GROMACS .gro file of C-alpha atoms in nm:
model
  228
    1UNK     CA    1   4.355   0.581   3.920
    2UNK     CA    2   4.213   0.742   4.218
    3UNK     CA    3   4.306   0.688   4.595
    4UNK     CA    4   4.084   0.650   4.829
    5UNK     CA    5   4.161   0.877   5.182
    6UNK     CA    6   4.130   0.691   5.490
    7UNK     CA    7   3.977   0.842   5.736
    8UNK     CA    8   4.208   0.913   5.996
    9UNK     CA    9   3.951   1.016   6.289
   10UNK     CA   10   3.780   0.637   6.317
   11UNK     CA   11   3.498   0.750   6.182
   12UNK     CA   12   3.392   0.628   5.873
   13UNK     CA   13   3.460   0.695   5.535
   14UNK     CA   14   3.119   0.842   5.417
   15UNK     CA   15   3.174   1.072   5.675
   16UNK     CA   16   3.544   1.235   5.607
   17UNK     CA   17   3.496   1.513   5.412
   18UNK     CA   18   3.842   1.503   5.255
   19UNK     CA   19   3.752   1.150   5.126
   20UNK     CA   20   3.426   1.251   5.000
   21UNK     CA   21   3.580   1.543   4.823
   22UNK     CA   22   3.872   1.315   4.644
   23UNK     CA   23   3.583   1.059   4.576
   24UNK     CA   24   3.353   1.305   4.402
   25UNK     CA   25   3.640   1.483   4.219
   26UNK     CA   26   3.722   1.157   4.046
   27UNK     CA   27   3.321   1.131   3.961
   28UNK     CA   28   3.340   1.451   3.793
   29UNK     CA   29   3.637   1.361   3.585
   30UNK     CA   30   3.441   1.069   3.512
   31UNK     CA   31   3.140   1.245   3.360
   32UNK     CA   32   3.383   1.501   3.180
   33UNK     CA   33   3.538   1.224   2.991
   34UNK     CA   34   3.215   1.070   2.887
   35UNK     CA   35   3.054   1.378   2.801
   36UNK     CA   36   3.319   1.418   2.587
   37UNK     CA   37   3.287   1.095   2.423
   38UNK     CA   38   2.930   1.159   2.370
   39UNK     CA   39   2.938   1.510   2.218
   40UNK     CA   40   3.192   1.374   1.960
   41UNK     CA   41   2.953   1.106   1.861
   42UNK     CA   42   2.670   1.367   1.847
   43UNK     CA   43   2.893   1.619   1.624
   44UNK     CA   44   2.957   1.337   1.371
   45UNK     CA   45   2.561   1.209   1.387
   46UNK     CA   46   2.490   1.587   1.364
   47UNK     CA   47   2.716   1.587   1.007
   48UNK     CA   48   2.608   1.325   0.918
   49UNK     CA   49   2.228   1.403   0.921
   50UNK     CA   50   2.255   1.782   0.782
   51UNK     CA   51   2.448   1.611   0.489
   52UNK     CA   52   2.146   1.353   0.433
   53UNK     CA   53   1.894   1.651   0.433
   54UNK     CA   54   2.085   1.837   0.164
   55UNK     CA   55   2.090   1.549  -0.050
   56UNK     CA   56   1.740   1.464   0.015
   57UNK     CA   57   1.617   1.834  -0.049
   58UNK     CA   58   1.878   1.803  -0.386
   59UNK     CA   59   1.670   1.504  -0.490
   60UNK     CA   60   1.318   1.653  -0.421
   61UNK     CA   61   1.397   1.951  -0.594
   62UNK     CA   62   1.500   1.732  -0.916
   63UNK     CA   63   1.204   1.515  -0.880
   64UNK     CA   64   0.975   1.849  -0.889
   65UNK     CA   65   1.138   1.945  -1.208
   66UNK     CA   66   1.090   1.607  -1.397
   67UNK     CA   67   0.723   1.620  -1.238
   68UNK     CA   68   0.653   1.985  -1.383
   69UNK     CA   69   0.818   1.896  -1.733
   70UNK     CA   70   0.645   1.589  -1.718
   71UNK     CA   71   0.317   1.745  -1.690
   72UNK     CA   72   0.371   2.014  -1.935
   73UNK     CA   73   0.422   1.769  -2.223
   74UNK     CA   74   0.138   1.576  -2.140
   75UNK     CA   75  -0.038   1.901  -2.156
   76UNK     CA   76   0.154   1.958  -2.521
   77UNK     CA   77   0.066   1.618  -2.622
   78UNK     CA   78  -0.312   1.651  -2.541
   79UNK     CA   79  -0.356   1.959  -2.693
   80UNK     CA   80  -0.200   1.850  -3.074
   81UNK     CA   81  -0.410   1.533  -3.031
   82UNK     CA   82  -0.714   1.727  -2.948
   83UNK     CA   83  -0.646   1.940  -3.268
   84UNK     CA   84  -0.550   1.671  -3.491
   85UNK     CA   85  -0.869   1.488  -3.417
   86UNK     CA   86  -1.097   1.816  -3.449
   87UNK     CA   87  -0.906   1.868  -3.816
   88UNK     CA   88  -1.006   1.513  -3.918
   89UNK     CA   89  -1.342   1.559  -3.746
   90UNK     CA   90  -1.373   1.884  -3.977
   91UNK     CA   91  -1.269   1.701  -4.322
   92UNK     CA   92  -1.465   1.368  -4.263
   93UNK     CA   93  -1.790   1.703  -4.205
   94UNK     CA   94  -1.669   1.827  -4.551
   95UNK     CA   95  -1.681   1.514  -4.746
   96UNK     CA   96  -1.974   1.409  -4.622
   97UNK     CA   97  -2.164   1.724  -4.691
   98UNK     CA   98  -2.421   1.813  -4.973
   99UNK     CA   99  -2.254   1.936  -5.312
  100UNK     CA  100  -2.466   2.228  -5.472
  101UNK     CA  101  -2.439   2.270  -5.855
  102UNK     CA  102  -2.596   2.453  -6.110
  103UNK     CA  103  -2.743   2.394  -6.470
  104UNK     CA  104  -2.643   2.678  -6.686
  105UNK     CA  105  -2.793   2.667  -7.024
  106UNK     CA  106  -2.628   2.689  -7.347
  107UNK     CA  107  -2.546   3.002  -7.455
  108UNK     CA  108  -2.709   2.986  -7.797
  109UNK     CA  109  -3.032   2.812  -7.634
  110UNK     CA  110  -3.033   3.088  -7.394
  111UNK     CA  111  -3.030   3.357  -7.674
  112UNK     CA  112  -3.326   3.192  -7.852
  113UNK     CA  113  -3.494   3.172  -7.521
  114UNK     CA  114  -3.478   3.546  -7.467
  115UNK     CA  115  -3.591   3.587  -7.785
  116UNK     CA  116  -3.910   3.412  -7.733
  117UNK     CA  117  -3.974   3.553  -7.376
  118UNK     CA  118  -3.971   3.850  -7.193
  119UNK     CA  119  -3.664   3.717  -6.947
  120UNK     CA  120  -3.439   3.438  -6.920
  121UNK     CA  121  -3.543   3.156  -6.656
  122UNK     CA  122  -3.309   3.144  -6.343
  123UNK     CA  123  -3.112   2.847  -6.361
  124UNK     CA  124  -3.207   2.549  -6.179
  125UNK     CA  125  -3.023   2.430  -5.827
  126UNK     CA  126  -2.926   2.055  -5.823
  127UNK     CA  127  -2.864   1.918  -5.509
  128UNK     CA  128  -2.655   1.560  -5.504
  129UNK     CA  129  -2.462   1.387  -5.261
  130UNK     CA  130  -2.142   1.298  -5.398
  131UNK     CA  131  -2.100   0.964  -5.169
  132UNK     CA  132  -2.351   0.704  -5.283
  133UNK     CA  133  -2.402   0.488  -4.983
  134UNK     CA  134  -2.254   0.680  -4.767
  135UNK     CA  135  -2.395   0.541  -4.428
  136UNK     CA  136  -2.040   0.405  -4.291
  137UNK     CA  137  -1.859   0.666  -4.399
  138UNK     CA  138  -2.105   0.877  -4.175
  139UNK     CA  139  -2.077   0.644  -3.888
  140UNK     CA  140  -1.698   0.744  -3.908
  141UNK     CA  141  -1.765   1.105  -3.925
  142UNK     CA  142  -1.964   1.071  -3.636
  143UNK     CA  143  -1.722   0.864  -3.441
  144UNK     CA  144  -1.443   1.157  -3.527
  145UNK     CA  145  -1.635   1.419  -3.428
  146UNK     CA  146  -1.746   1.237  -3.086
  147UNK     CA  147  -1.343   1.205  -3.038
  148UNK     CA  148  -1.293   1.615  -3.120
  149UNK     CA  149  -1.542   1.672  -2.802
  150UNK     CA  150  -1.338   1.471  -2.520
  151UNK     CA  151  -1.147   1.636  -2.286
  152UNK     CA  152  -0.780   1.647  -2.194
  153UNK     CA  153  -0.835   1.331  -1.961
  154UNK     CA  154  -1.044   1.093  -2.220
  155UNK     CA  155  -0.828   1.232  -2.490
  156UNK     CA  156  -0.489   1.111  -2.308
  157UNK     CA  157  -0.679   0.771  -2.252
  158UNK     CA  158  -0.803   0.731  -2.593
  159UNK     CA  159  -0.411   0.779  -2.747
  160UNK     CA  160  -0.324   0.525  -2.448
  161UNK     CA  161  -0.564   0.298  -2.588
  162UNK     CA  162  -0.466   0.321  -2.945
  163UNK     CA  163  -0.092   0.293  -2.878
  164UNK     CA  164  -0.161  -0.066  -2.808
  165UNK     CA  165  -0.429  -0.226  -3.013
  166UNK     CA  166  -0.348  -0.558  -2.918
  167UNK     CA  167  -0.409  -0.487  -2.514
  168UNK     CA  168  -0.727  -0.606  -2.320
  169UNK     CA  169  -0.752  -0.258  -2.112
  170UNK     CA  170  -0.934  -0.322  -1.765
  171UNK     CA  171  -0.989  -0.036  -1.524
  172UNK     CA  172  -0.659  -0.096  -1.333
  173UNK     CA  173  -0.450  -0.107  -1.664
  174UNK     CA  174  -0.551   0.219  -1.789
  175UNK     CA  175  -0.547   0.378  -1.387
  176UNK     CA  176  -0.191   0.311  -1.384
  177UNK     CA  177  -0.136   0.421  -1.711
  178UNK     CA  178  -0.351   0.760  -1.648
  179UNK     CA  179  -0.231   0.831  -1.297
  180UNK     CA  180   0.127   0.659  -1.244
  181UNK     CA  181   0.200   0.314  -1.059
  182UNK     CA  182  -0.004   0.431  -0.723
  183UNK     CA  183  -0.290   0.409  -0.881
  184UNK     CA  184  -0.218   0.026  -0.891
  185UNK     CA  185  -0.384  -0.009  -0.559
  186UNK     CA  186  -0.633   0.252  -0.546
  187UNK     CA  187  -0.968   0.125  -0.630
  188UNK     CA  188  -1.121   0.455  -0.676
  189UNK     CA  189  -0.872   0.551  -0.973
  190UNK     CA  190  -0.963   0.187  -1.123
  191UNK     CA  191  -1.347   0.329  -1.120
  192UNK     CA  192  -1.253   0.633  -1.253
  193UNK     CA  193  -1.071   0.475  -1.521
  194UNK     CA  194  -1.330   0.218  -1.635
  195UNK     CA  195  -1.638   0.502  -1.649
  196UNK     CA  196  -1.388   0.683  -1.870
  197UNK     CA  197  -1.358   0.359  -2.111
  198UNK     CA  198  -1.740   0.324  -2.059
  199UNK     CA  199  -1.806   0.639  -2.253
  200UNK     CA  200  -1.568   0.628  -2.500
  201UNK     CA  201  -1.741   0.283  -2.577
  202UNK     CA  202  -2.105   0.504  -2.612
  203UNK     CA  203  -1.890   0.713  -2.854
  204UNK     CA  204  -1.797   0.381  -3.053
  205UNK     CA  205  -1.457   0.484  -3.013
  206UNK     CA  206  -1.343   0.189  -2.810
  207UNK     CA  207  -1.566  -0.155  -2.776
  208UNK     CA  208  -1.641  -0.323  -2.478
  209UNK     CA  209  -1.601  -0.670  -2.416
  210UNK     CA  210  -1.628  -0.956  -2.155
  211UNK     CA  211  -1.471  -1.265  -2.042
  212UNK     CA  212  -1.591  -1.607  -2.150
  213UNK     CA  213  -1.737  -1.648  -1.781
  214UNK     CA  214  -1.900  -1.336  -1.822
  215UNK     CA  215  -1.751  -1.209  -1.467
  216UNK     CA  216  -1.514  -0.930  -1.616
  217UNK     CA  217  -1.521  -0.681  -1.868
  218UNK     CA  218  -1.228  -0.544  -2.090
  219UNK     CA  219  -1.200  -0.302  -2.360
  220UNK     CA  220  -1.027  -0.326  -2.684
  221UNK     CA  221  -0.958  -0.066  -2.996
  222UNK     CA  222  -1.241  -0.049  -3.239
  223UNK     CA  223  -0.988  -0.109  -3.521
  224UNK     CA  224  -0.893  -0.434  -3.338
  225UNK     CA  225  -1.236  -0.554  -3.305
  226UNK     CA  226  -1.311  -0.503  -3.663
  227UNK     CA  227  -0.955  -0.661  -3.729
  228UNK     CA  228  -1.088  -0.960  -3.528
   0.00000   0.00000   0.00000
């Protein structure tokens, strides 16, 4: 408690140096107390912020690791799928090829022919197609060949679509699957996904359909379209 000193010379309080000095001392003491209180609070807040920043950095680091692992897994998956499709296309092309067979004469007949002529005739090559009526197989081989030419993004899109054959795929739905949840409100991502599915439809890997009113389009797997 500060007791204000009364002036002794009959002057005003503000003109008394002793009173002013005592009053300023009290004010300084009050300011020191408030500063100490503020410093304590700032120290507590600073410690909390530092701990929060450290925790945020830990979470960010773990998230970056998960993102890197996910991207690597996608690349491995796309590589394996592309290799499997290329193998299927190669096998289809082999089955759709033409076989060549040589007609070899009987040894006894050949001896008779040798005795009546200067040399034996060359064996006749006959080319046959082992798959009669193979138009459907040719179309399948063509589709498999187109699938083997897809890039990583196209391969990934085809895999996603084929994984849910009953789904009606739109640009928005595929964009979210390809690029993450943030693509749900990204119109450019929707357009990219729709263009990708249009390209798959041209290769007859998916089928493009329209709603009953003809105003909206969607895509389904070729297998689902055949089943319908």
